[in-house]
């Protein structure tokens, strides 16, 4: 069973989800299984190529082993197996974008109309054309998503959000569940165990994109005021409509830059991010953390869900393979960000007691793969670290 | 509303220089075409599977019926097996290379020479 990705038919179709045709679904079924195959069956070939020929050749040429993940990458980029594997994987990422965009753009009139019907006249969606897309977000289209989060095919559309939503299934081989919210469900699970009975009054999610992982928080704390901010309007439009469709009416979507927010000091009981920090530039990241600490109330929780940071304890080969997306899938900040000492950054921002805990996606295991089993597709797996702290 | 050429726009290039995986750019292009083709054959095979299942059920096989078809759990599992088997076939050469790396072997010529002198 676990050798096969769950079917695209199991992906939940909320009221603004793009309608897949038969062949759209078949393409995502192929891609989900192809990605599974690339990581599961062929992925180990990279480590074998490294151990059996790349590393020995490097040692012969330099009289020593590689000292960092960059040296490994340069050596591996000359290896025929790794080249082919990388080429296949890159194409799979591009095909996922192509299929998602074809499906969305074909029905864009209808999607825009469905979103507008859920958005119009609601004060829970607040767009601000004065918010600029940060320069570091404009440099390349993150993870080869044409137009990135902020691109529009025509003014005011939801294409970026809809494409993001409909294809996440394929790149994660279904690992995030029917609503691609396995991370948010894991947060709910974690907070219930960690602080049973806690009722945060206000929750802030930074860089929420379409709100996949904040909707579960809004639903589990219906009396809380939950705010999701992002700099990109197209994903906020789509995300707001999606949240309304899923009944998260206490969730606001606000266009705002997390580096400098309009909220007063100590406004929120919980400030959090999911899979967000790795897309920030080296200067934006500490600013975002500092701003987050500023708007966090004393006694409140800051929590960041991310892929594990690299450390000296992590073998160099693993650092290298986790870095694949940085150089091959347009993730320009990935490598440097994962090399940072996030705990120290949080301490420097005024949170002395930082904890780190492992978190796995919580999904409906009758259909979706149980994320406590199986091997990891480095960089894409639904296995994260939570970096957290309660503000003194 | 404005006419959007969705077919042309769907394949837009993402901003950011594409890495070259091979020395010859033609090899990169060929791999893109081959991978897309591998995907499309899988799609056609799944469409055929849908037609077969509609035929089995005795329902009229119309395009609308094909579009509306949703596999139940058992059918989805079988279709997943079909894709897995298909991928295993087209990727056999690469998969065998991974196997070969696990245990280095002498060339057959060497084996043959060794056996001859045994
Ligand atoms: C990887 S996505 C986050 C995924 C999302 N949190 C989730 O769990 O599904 C990164 C998002 O951060 C947004 N972003 C980047 N820089 C930002 C900033 N300075 N302020 C607010 N949002 C930002 C991008 O527009 C993008 O939507």
mmCIF file of C-alpha atoms in Angstrom, chain A residues 9-371:
data_model
loop_
_atom_site.group_PDB
_atom_site.id
_atom_site.type_symbol
_atom_site.label_atom_id
_atom_site.label_comp_id
_atom_site.label_asym_id
_atom_site.label_seq_id
_atom_site.Cartn_x
_atom_site.Cartn_y
_atom_site.Cartn_z
ATOM 1 C CA UNK A 9 -9.563 11.580 -6.143
ATOM 2 C CA UNK A 10 -9.021 11.652 -2.350
ATOM 3 C CA UNK A 11 -8.031 15.338 -2.374
ATOM 4 C CA UNK A 12 -10.799 17.378 -0.765
ATOM 5 C CA UNK A 13 -12.703 19.679 -3.107
ATOM 6 C CA UNK A 14 -13.765 22.724 -1.162
ATOM 7 C CA UNK A 15 -15.913 25.415 -2.796
ATOM 8 C CA UNK A 16 -13.052 27.242 -4.556
ATOM 9 C CA UNK A 17 -10.983 24.206 -5.441
ATOM 10 C CA UNK A 18 -10.339 24.016 -9.191
ATOM 11 C CA UNK A 19 -12.344 21.247 -10.860
ATOM 12 C CA UNK A 20 -9.947 18.613 -12.234
ATOM 13 C CA UNK A 21 -10.800 16.939 -15.515
ATOM 14 C CA UNK A 22 -10.177 13.227 -15.770
ATOM 15 C CA UNK A 23 -6.720 13.731 -17.277
ATOM 16 C CA UNK A 24 -5.676 16.492 -14.833
ATOM 17 C CA UNK A 25 -6.216 14.027 -12.006
ATOM 18 C CA UNK A 26 -4.412 11.295 -13.948
ATOM 19 C CA UNK A 27 -1.398 13.601 -14.406
ATOM 20 C CA UNK A 28 -1.243 14.318 -10.688
ATOM 21 C CA UNK A 29 -1.624 10.593 -9.994
ATOM 22 C CA UNK A 30 1.371 9.962 -12.210
ATOM 23 C CA UNK A 31 3.450 12.762 -10.659
ATOM 24 C CA UNK A 32 2.689 11.742 -7.080
ATOM 25 C CA UNK A 33 3.847 8.204 -7.823
ATOM 26 C CA UNK A 34 6.783 9.375 -9.898
ATOM 27 C CA UNK A 35 8.012 11.562 -7.018
ATOM 28 C CA UNK A 36 7.612 8.643 -4.656
ATOM 29 C CA UNK A 37 9.688 6.542 -7.022
ATOM 30 C CA UNK A 38 12.372 9.197 -7.443
ATOM 31 C CA UNK A 39 12.843 9.531 -3.697
ATOM 32 C CA UNK A 40 12.183 5.934 -2.626
ATOM 33 C CA UNK A 41 13.574 3.677 -5.355
ATOM 34 C CA UNK A 42 16.098 5.901 -7.111
ATOM 35 C CA UNK A 43 17.012 8.294 -4.277
ATOM 36 C CA UNK A 44 19.394 5.818 -2.568
ATOM 37 C CA UNK A 45 21.402 5.760 -5.792
ATOM 38 C CA UNK A 46 22.711 9.235 -4.933
ATOM 39 C CA UNK A 47 24.214 8.041 -1.671
ATOM 40 C CA UNK A 48 25.675 4.997 -3.442
ATOM 41 C CA UNK A 49 27.220 7.118 -6.166
ATOM 42 C CA UNK A 50 28.692 9.331 -3.470
ATOM 43 C CA UNK A 51 30.152 6.534 -1.381
ATOM 44 C CA UNK A 52 31.370 4.285 -4.170
ATOM 45 C CA UNK A 53 32.871 6.774 -6.613
ATOM 46 C CA UNK A 54 32.339 10.482 -5.958
ATOM 47 C CA UNK A 55 33.890 10.602 -2.516
ATOM 48 C CA UNK A 56 36.783 8.266 -3.396
ATOM 49 C CA UNK A 57 37.555 10.356 -6.497
ATOM 50 C CA UNK A 58 37.411 13.551 -4.442
ATOM 51 C CA UNK A 59 39.745 12.090 -1.848
ATOM 52 C CA UNK A 60 42.214 10.999 -4.538
ATOM 53 C CA UNK A 61 42.202 14.460 -6.094
ATOM 54 C CA UNK A 62 42.369 16.507 -2.877
ATOM 55 C CA UNK A 63 43.977 14.175 -0.387
ATOM 56 C CA UNK A 64 41.014 14.668 1.977
ATOM 57 C CA UNK A 65 37.224 14.314 2.213
ATOM 58 C CA UNK A 66 34.848 17.166 1.339
ATOM 59 C CA UNK A 67 34.563 19.633 4.206
ATOM 60 C CA UNK A 68 31.100 21.002 3.525
ATOM 61 C CA UNK A 69 27.879 20.387 1.609
ATOM 62 C CA UNK A 70 28.959 22.748 -1.177
ATOM 63 C CA UNK A 71 32.034 20.686 -2.009
ATOM 64 C CA UNK A 72 29.872 17.587 -2.097
ATOM 65 C CA UNK A 73 27.416 19.304 -4.408
ATOM 66 C CA UNK A 74 30.066 20.377 -6.866
ATOM 67 C CA UNK A 75 31.514 16.887 -6.955
ATOM 68 C CA UNK A 76 28.102 15.214 -7.241
ATOM 69 C CA UNK A 77 27.052 17.549 -10.048
ATOM 70 C CA UNK A 78 29.648 15.829 -12.215
ATOM 71 C CA UNK A 79 28.311 12.354 -11.460
ATOM 72 C CA UNK A 80 26.237 10.808 -14.278
ATOM 73 C CA UNK A 81 23.717 9.185 -11.966
ATOM 74 C CA UNK A 82 23.121 12.288 -9.872
ATOM 75 C CA UNK A 83 22.770 14.377 -13.021
ATOM 76 C CA UNK A 84 20.090 12.135 -14.437
ATOM 77 C CA UNK A 85 18.254 11.895 -11.111
ATOM 78 C CA UNK A 86 18.330 15.679 -10.689
ATOM 79 C CA UNK A 87 17.136 16.198 -14.254
ATOM 80 C CA UNK A 88 14.222 13.838 -13.701
ATOM 81 C CA UNK A 89 13.288 15.528 -10.451
ATOM 82 C CA UNK A 90 13.484 19.008 -11.909
ATOM 83 C CA UNK A 91 11.222 17.936 -14.757
ATOM 84 C CA UNK A 92 8.756 16.456 -12.331
ATOM 85 C CA UNK A 93 8.566 19.821 -10.516
ATOM 86 C CA UNK A 94 8.039 21.630 -13.810
ATOM 87 C CA UNK A 95 5.346 19.186 -14.904
ATOM 88 C CA UNK A 96 3.526 19.721 -11.628
ATOM 89 C CA UNK A 97 3.454 23.468 -12.300
ATOM 90 C CA UNK A 98 2.371 22.960 -15.896
ATOM 91 C CA UNK A 99 -0.496 20.696 -14.919
ATOM 92 C CA UNK A 100 -1.694 22.889 -12.055
ATOM 93 C CA UNK A 101 -1.599 25.998 -14.200
ATOM 94 C CA UNK A 102 -3.372 24.343 -17.131
ATOM 95 C CA UNK A 103 -6.139 23.168 -14.832
ATOM 96 C CA UNK A 104 -6.501 26.555 -13.131
ATOM 97 C CA UNK A 105 -6.115 28.926 -16.068
ATOM 98 C CA UNK A 106 -8.613 26.979 -18.173
ATOM 99 C CA UNK A 107 -11.313 27.722 -15.578
ATOM 100 C CA UNK A 108 -10.026 31.007 -14.240
ATOM 101 C CA UNK A 109 -13.207 32.985 -14.966
ATOM 102 C CA UNK A 110 -15.190 30.527 -12.939
ATOM 103 C CA UNK A 111 -12.647 30.366 -10.099
ATOM 104 C CA UNK A 112 -12.438 34.141 -9.831
ATOM 105 C CA UNK A 113 -16.231 34.330 -9.716
ATOM 106 C CA UNK A 114 -16.455 31.640 -7.018
ATOM 107 C CA UNK A 115 -13.813 33.414 -4.945
ATOM 108 C CA UNK A 116 -15.489 36.790 -5.394
ATOM 109 C CA UNK A 117 -18.815 35.380 -4.216
ATOM 110 C CA UNK A 118 -17.139 34.317 -0.957
ATOM 111 C CA UNK A 119 -14.940 37.416 -0.609
ATOM 112 C CA UNK A 120 -17.050 40.385 -1.645
ATOM 113 C CA UNK A 121 -18.174 42.599 1.184
ATOM 114 C CA UNK A 122 -16.312 40.637 3.901
ATOM 115 C CA UNK A 123 -14.157 42.664 6.273
ATOM 116 C CA UNK A 124 -12.093 39.554 7.011
ATOM 117 C CA UNK A 125 -10.163 40.083 3.750
ATOM 118 C CA UNK A 126 -8.075 43.239 3.812
ATOM 119 C CA UNK A 127 -5.855 43.900 0.800
ATOM 120 C CA UNK A 128 -3.518 46.850 0.688
ATOM 121 C CA UNK A 129 -2.075 47.730 -2.724
ATOM 122 C CA UNK A 130 0.509 49.820 -0.872
ATOM 123 C CA UNK A 131 2.231 46.653 0.354
ATOM 124 C CA UNK A 132 5.146 45.898 -1.929
ATOM 125 C CA UNK A 133 6.396 42.464 -2.803
ATOM 126 C CA UNK A 134 9.752 42.228 -1.000
ATOM 127 C CA UNK A 135 12.706 42.494 -3.358
ATOM 128 C CA UNK A 136 14.054 39.113 -2.269
ATOM 129 C CA UNK A 137 10.736 37.536 -3.296
ATOM 130 C CA UNK A 138 10.973 38.962 -6.810
ATOM 131 C CA UNK A 139 14.464 37.663 -7.636
ATOM 132 C CA UNK A 140 13.323 34.231 -8.816
ATOM 133 C CA UNK A 141 10.022 32.362 -8.920
ATOM 134 C CA UNK A 142 10.174 30.300 -5.730
ATOM 135 C CA UNK A 143 10.081 26.526 -6.276
ATOM 136 C CA UNK A 144 9.742 27.007 -10.027
ATOM 137 C CA UNK A 145 6.189 28.301 -9.651
ATOM 138 C CA UNK A 146 5.766 30.656 -12.605
ATOM 139 C CA UNK A 147 4.684 34.050 -11.271
ATOM 140 C CA UNK A 148 5.460 32.991 -7.706
ATOM 141 C CA UNK A 149 2.903 33.804 -4.985
ATOM 142 C CA UNK A 150 2.300 37.357 -6.105
ATOM 143 C CA UNK A 151 1.935 36.890 -9.890
ATOM 144 C CA UNK A 152 -1.376 37.481 -11.629
ATOM 145 C CA UNK A 153 -2.502 36.362 -15.065
ATOM 146 C CA UNK A 154 -4.827 39.336 -14.965
ATOM 147 C CA UNK A 155 -5.457 41.912 -12.267
ATOM 148 C CA UNK A 156 -7.311 40.698 -9.206
ATOM 149 C CA UNK A 157 -7.223 36.974 -10.032
ATOM 150 C CA UNK A 158 -6.727 33.941 -7.781
ATOM 151 C CA UNK A 159 -4.595 31.887 -10.188
ATOM 152 C CA UNK A 160 -1.489 31.763 -7.975
ATOM 153 C CA UNK A 161 -3.433 30.531 -4.937
ATOM 154 C CA UNK A 162 -5.451 27.990 -6.881
ATOM 155 C CA UNK A 163 -2.383 26.552 -8.606
ATOM 156 C CA UNK A 164 -0.529 26.339 -5.298
ATOM 157 C CA UNK A 165 -3.456 24.553 -3.660
ATOM 158 C CA UNK A 166 -4.215 22.006 -6.369
ATOM 159 C CA UNK A 167 -0.686 20.718 -6.912
ATOM 160 C CA UNK A 168 0.788 20.416 -3.427
ATOM 161 C CA UNK A 169 -0.612 16.891 -3.395
ATOM 162 C CA UNK A 170 1.702 15.818 -6.214
ATOM 163 C CA UNK A 171 4.962 17.216 -4.863
ATOM 164 C CA UNK A 172 4.350 15.723 -1.434
ATOM 165 C CA UNK A 173 2.925 12.441 -2.812
ATOM 166 C CA UNK A 174 -0.165 13.005 -0.708
ATOM 167 C CA UNK A 175 1.818 13.347 2.525
ATOM 168 C CA UNK A 176 -0.051 16.436 3.710
ATOM 169 C CA UNK A 177 -3.565 14.997 3.634
ATOM 170 C CA UNK A 178 -6.806 15.754 1.810
ATOM 171 C CA UNK A 179 -6.710 19.496 2.534
ATOM 172 C CA UNK A 180 -2.897 19.785 2.465
ATOM 173 C CA UNK A 181 -3.152 20.832 6.100
ATOM 174 C CA UNK A 182 -1.176 18.060 7.814
ATOM 175 C CA UNK A 183 1.152 20.673 9.341
ATOM 176 C CA UNK A 184 -1.702 22.679 10.840
ATOM 177 C CA UNK A 185 -3.340 19.509 12.139
ATOM 178 C CA UNK A 186 -0.023 18.614 13.751
ATOM 179 C CA UNK A 187 0.032 22.023 15.468
ATOM 180 C CA UNK A 188 -3.456 21.441 16.839
ATOM 181 C CA UNK A 189 -2.380 18.038 18.060
ATOM 182 C CA UNK A 190 0.764 19.447 19.651
ATOM 183 C CA UNK A 191 -0.867 22.385 21.445
ATOM 184 C CA UNK A 192 -3.628 20.200 22.865
ATOM 185 C CA UNK A 193 -1.049 17.898 24.410
ATOM 186 C CA UNK A 194 1.279 20.693 25.470
ATOM 187 C CA UNK A 195 -1.276 23.124 26.934
ATOM 188 C CA UNK A 196 -4.577 21.312 27.448
ATOM 189 C CA UNK A 197 -7.373 23.825 27.855
ATOM 190 C CA UNK A 198 -5.348 26.789 26.587
ATOM 191 C CA UNK A 199 -7.548 29.337 24.818
ATOM 192 C CA UNK A 200 -5.433 31.894 23.002
ATOM 193 C CA UNK A 201 -7.425 35.067 22.334
ATOM 194 C CA UNK A 202 -5.480 36.179 19.280
ATOM 195 C CA UNK A 203 -3.323 34.128 16.911
ATOM 196 C CA UNK A 204 -1.092 35.490 14.153
ATOM 197 C CA UNK A 205 0.251 33.425 11.240
ATOM 198 C CA UNK A 206 3.048 35.007 9.202
ATOM 199 C CA UNK A 207 3.470 34.243 5.489
ATOM 200 C CA UNK A 208 0.269 32.232 5.462
ATOM 201 C CA UNK A 209 -0.003 31.812 1.657
ATOM 202 C CA UNK A 210 -3.477 30.245 1.163
ATOM 203 C CA UNK A 211 -3.786 29.474 4.876
ATOM 204 C CA UNK A 212 -3.453 25.685 4.613
ATOM 205 C CA UNK A 213 -2.006 25.367 8.086
ATOM 206 C CA UNK A 214 -3.759 28.184 9.904
ATOM 207 C CA UNK A 215 -7.323 27.130 9.062
ATOM 208 C CA UNK A 216 -7.074 24.148 11.469
ATOM 209 C CA UNK A 217 -6.091 26.583 14.273
ATOM 210 C CA UNK A 218 -8.992 28.905 13.471
ATOM 211 C CA UNK A 219 -11.390 25.963 13.504
ATOM 212 C CA UNK A 220 -10.130 24.514 16.781
ATOM 213 C CA UNK A 221 -10.191 27.937 18.507
ATOM 214 C CA UNK A 222 -13.458 29.353 17.140
ATOM 215 C CA UNK A 223 -13.538 32.125 19.761
ATOM 216 C CA UNK A 224 -10.056 33.331 18.926
ATOM 217 C CA UNK A 225 -9.367 36.150 16.539
ATOM 218 C CA UNK A 226 -6.985 34.602 14.016
ATOM 219 C CA UNK A 227 -5.014 36.742 11.587
ATOM 220 C CA UNK A 228 -3.075 35.454 8.570
ATOM 221 C CA UNK A 229 -0.755 37.893 6.849
ATOM 222 C CA UNK A 230 1.124 37.692 3.571
ATOM 223 C CA UNK A 231 2.585 40.187 1.113
ATOM 224 C CA UNK A 232 0.999 38.466 -1.918
ATOM 225 C CA UNK A 233 -2.576 39.471 -2.749
ATOM 226 C CA UNK A 234 -3.488 36.576 -5.101
ATOM 227 C CA UNK A 235 -2.905 33.922 -2.462
ATOM 228 C CA UNK A 236 -4.777 35.963 0.158
ATOM 229 C CA UNK A 237 -7.827 36.296 -2.111
ATOM 230 C CA UNK A 238 -7.875 32.585 -2.727
ATOM 231 C CA UNK A 239 -7.027 31.710 0.877
ATOM 232 C CA UNK A 240 -9.795 33.884 2.294
ATOM 233 C CA UNK A 241 -12.379 32.337 -0.013
ATOM 234 C CA UNK A 242 -11.096 28.868 0.871
ATOM 235 C CA UNK A 243 -11.233 29.587 4.616
ATOM 236 C CA UNK A 244 -14.795 30.911 4.314
ATOM 237 C CA UNK A 245 -15.755 27.799 2.380
ATOM 238 C CA UNK A 246 -14.293 25.634 5.143
ATOM 239 C CA UNK A 247 -16.153 27.558 7.858
ATOM 240 C CA UNK A 248 -13.161 29.418 9.339
ATOM 241 C CA UNK A 249 -15.006 32.736 9.582
ATOM 242 C CA UNK A 250 -12.898 33.927 12.549
ATOM 243 C CA UNK A 251 -9.841 33.982 10.288
ATOM 244 C CA UNK A 252 -8.753 37.275 8.713
ATOM 245 C CA UNK A 253 -6.464 37.518 5.695
ATOM 246 C CA UNK A 254 -4.453 40.725 5.690
ATOM 247 C CA UNK A 255 -1.916 41.946 3.147
ATOM 248 C CA UNK A 256 1.009 43.071 5.283
ATOM 249 C CA UNK A 257 4.760 42.705 5.436
ATOM 250 C CA UNK A 258 5.890 40.638 8.426
ATOM 251 C CA UNK A 259 9.079 42.692 8.651
ATOM 252 C CA UNK A 260 7.115 45.681 9.886
ATOM 253 C CA UNK A 261 3.591 45.089 11.080
ATOM 254 C CA UNK A 262 0.817 47.490 11.984
ATOM 255 C CA UNK A 263 -0.162 45.608 15.171
ATOM 256 C CA UNK A 264 0.456 47.058 18.641
ATOM 257 C CA UNK A 265 3.026 45.549 21.007
ATOM 258 C CA UNK A 266 1.924 42.421 22.847
ATOM 259 C CA UNK A 267 -1.229 42.021 20.744
ATOM 260 C CA UNK A 268 -1.140 38.253 20.141
ATOM 261 C CA UNK A 269 -1.048 35.196 22.395
ATOM 262 C CA UNK A 270 0.418 33.050 19.657
ATOM 263 C CA UNK A 271 2.635 34.110 16.748
ATOM 264 C CA UNK A 272 3.600 31.358 14.371
ATOM 265 C CA UNK A 273 4.819 30.306 10.959
ATOM 266 C CA UNK A 274 4.745 27.066 8.997
ATOM 267 C CA UNK A 275 7.265 26.311 6.252
ATOM 268 C CA UNK A 276 7.869 30.021 5.917
ATOM 269 C CA UNK A 277 11.249 31.033 7.327
ATOM 270 C CA UNK A 278 13.230 29.228 4.617
ATOM 271 C CA UNK A 279 11.797 31.590 2.004
ATOM 272 C CA UNK A 280 13.114 34.726 3.743
ATOM 273 C CA UNK A 281 16.334 36.530 2.933
ATOM 274 C CA UNK A 282 19.154 36.724 5.435
ATOM 275 C CA UNK A 283 18.190 40.241 6.513
ATOM 276 C CA UNK A 284 14.413 39.714 6.469
ATOM 277 C CA UNK A 285 14.509 36.661 8.730
ATOM 278 C CA UNK A 286 15.856 38.257 11.935
ATOM 279 C CA UNK A 287 13.573 41.251 11.369
ATOM 280 C CA UNK A 288 10.540 39.003 11.056
ATOM 281 C CA UNK A 289 11.455 37.186 14.272
ATOM 282 C CA UNK A 290 12.021 40.469 16.115
ATOM 283 C CA UNK A 291 8.701 41.888 14.876
ATOM 284 C CA UNK A 292 6.972 38.677 15.868
ATOM 285 C CA UNK A 293 8.390 38.938 19.379
ATOM 286 C CA UNK A 294 7.277 42.569 19.584
ATOM 287 C CA UNK A 295 3.622 41.820 18.802
ATOM 288 C CA UNK A 296 3.640 38.748 21.077
ATOM 289 C CA UNK A 297 2.125 39.160 24.552
ATOM 290 C CA UNK A 298 4.117 38.206 27.598
ATOM 291 C CA UNK A 299 3.306 34.566 28.362
ATOM 292 C CA UNK A 300 2.513 34.010 24.694
ATOM 293 C CA UNK A 301 3.855 31.371 22.335
ATOM 294 C CA UNK A 302 6.098 31.780 19.314
ATOM 295 C CA UNK A 303 6.308 28.659 17.163
ATOM 296 C CA UNK A 304 7.978 27.972 13.821
ATOM 297 C CA UNK A 305 7.462 24.760 11.909
ATOM 298 C CA UNK A 306 10.378 24.077 9.559
ATOM 299 C CA UNK A 307 12.525 21.404 8.012
ATOM 300 C CA UNK A 308 15.343 20.505 10.400
ATOM 301 C CA UNK A 309 18.201 22.988 10.560
ATOM 302 C CA UNK A 310 21.639 21.756 9.561
ATOM 303 C CA UNK A 311 24.106 21.354 12.369
ATOM 304 C CA UNK A 312 27.495 19.792 12.894
ATOM 305 C CA UNK A 313 25.685 16.709 14.077
ATOM 306 C CA UNK A 314 24.030 16.242 10.681
ATOM 307 C CA UNK A 315 26.212 14.260 8.231
ATOM 308 C CA UNK A 316 27.488 16.399 5.351
ATOM 309 C CA UNK A 317 25.930 14.090 2.784
ATOM 310 C CA UNK A 318 22.511 14.588 4.359
ATOM 311 C CA UNK A 319 23.020 18.360 4.358
ATOM 312 C CA UNK A 320 23.896 18.139 0.678
ATOM 313 C CA UNK A 321 20.836 16.118 -0.313
ATOM 314 C CA UNK A 322 18.545 18.365 1.762
ATOM 315 C CA UNK A 323 20.018 21.280 -0.153
ATOM 316 C CA UNK A 324 18.860 19.948 -3.522
ATOM 317 C CA UNK A 325 15.892 22.317 -3.743
ATOM 318 C CA UNK A 326 18.044 25.338 -3.032
ATOM 319 C CA UNK A 327 19.929 24.993 -6.280
ATOM 320 C CA UNK A 328 17.617 22.915 -8.453
ATOM 321 C CA UNK A 329 14.146 24.072 -7.478
ATOM 322 C CA UNK A 330 14.549 27.848 -7.071
ATOM 323 C CA UNK A 331 14.801 28.049 -3.286
ATOM 324 C CA UNK A 332 17.497 30.736 -3.061
ATOM 325 C CA UNK A 333 17.403 31.128 0.735
ATOM 326 C CA UNK A 334 17.000 27.481 1.632
ATOM 327 C CA UNK A 335 20.651 26.580 2.025
ATOM 328 C CA UNK A 336 21.771 29.607 4.021
ATOM 329 C CA UNK A 337 18.629 29.619 6.166
ATOM 330 C CA UNK A 338 19.014 25.985 7.153
ATOM 331 C CA UNK A 339 22.589 26.715 8.120
ATOM 332 C CA UNK A 340 21.495 29.345 10.630
ATOM 333 C CA UNK A 341 21.228 28.749 14.334
ATOM 334 C CA UNK A 342 17.528 29.470 14.624
ATOM 335 C CA UNK A 343 17.510 28.876 18.363
ATOM 336 C CA UNK A 344 20.170 31.503 18.874
ATOM 337 C CA UNK A 345 18.286 33.927 16.629
ATOM 338 C CA UNK A 346 15.190 33.507 18.759
ATOM 339 C CA UNK A 347 17.208 33.954 21.944
ATOM 340 C CA UNK A 348 18.749 37.120 20.532
ATOM 341 C CA UNK A 349 15.238 38.412 19.821
ATOM 342 C CA UNK A 350 14.295 38.130 23.498
ATOM 343 C CA UNK A 351 13.088 34.554 23.922
ATOM 344 C CA UNK A 352 15.525 32.903 26.342
ATOM 345 C CA UNK A 353 13.939 29.455 26.617
ATOM 346 C CA UNK A 354 13.803 28.014 23.114
ATOM 347 C CA UNK A 355 12.660 24.415 22.669
ATOM 348 C CA UNK A 356 12.828 22.201 19.591
ATOM 349 C CA UNK A 357 10.485 19.314 19.035
ATOM 350 C CA UNK A 358 9.861 16.922 16.141
ATOM 351 C CA UNK A 359 6.479 17.085 14.443
ATOM 352 C CA UNK A 360 4.961 14.909 11.750
ATOM 353 C CA UNK A 361 1.976 15.683 9.560
ATOM 354 C CA UNK A 362 -1.319 14.527 10.978
ATOM 355 C CA UNK A 363 -3.433 13.050 8.185
ATOM 356 C CA UNK A 364 -6.312 10.656 7.679
ATOM 357 C CA UNK A 365 -4.278 7.455 7.575
ATOM 358 C CA UNK A 366 -7.109 5.420 6.074
ATOM 359 C CA UNK A 367 -6.288 7.139 2.753
ATOM 360 C CA UNK A 368 -3.095 9.101 3.181
ATOM 361 C CA UNK A 369 0.264 7.680 4.138
ATOM 362 C CA UNK A 370 0.977 7.585 7.840
ATOM 363 C CA UNK A 371 3.806 10.090 8.231
#
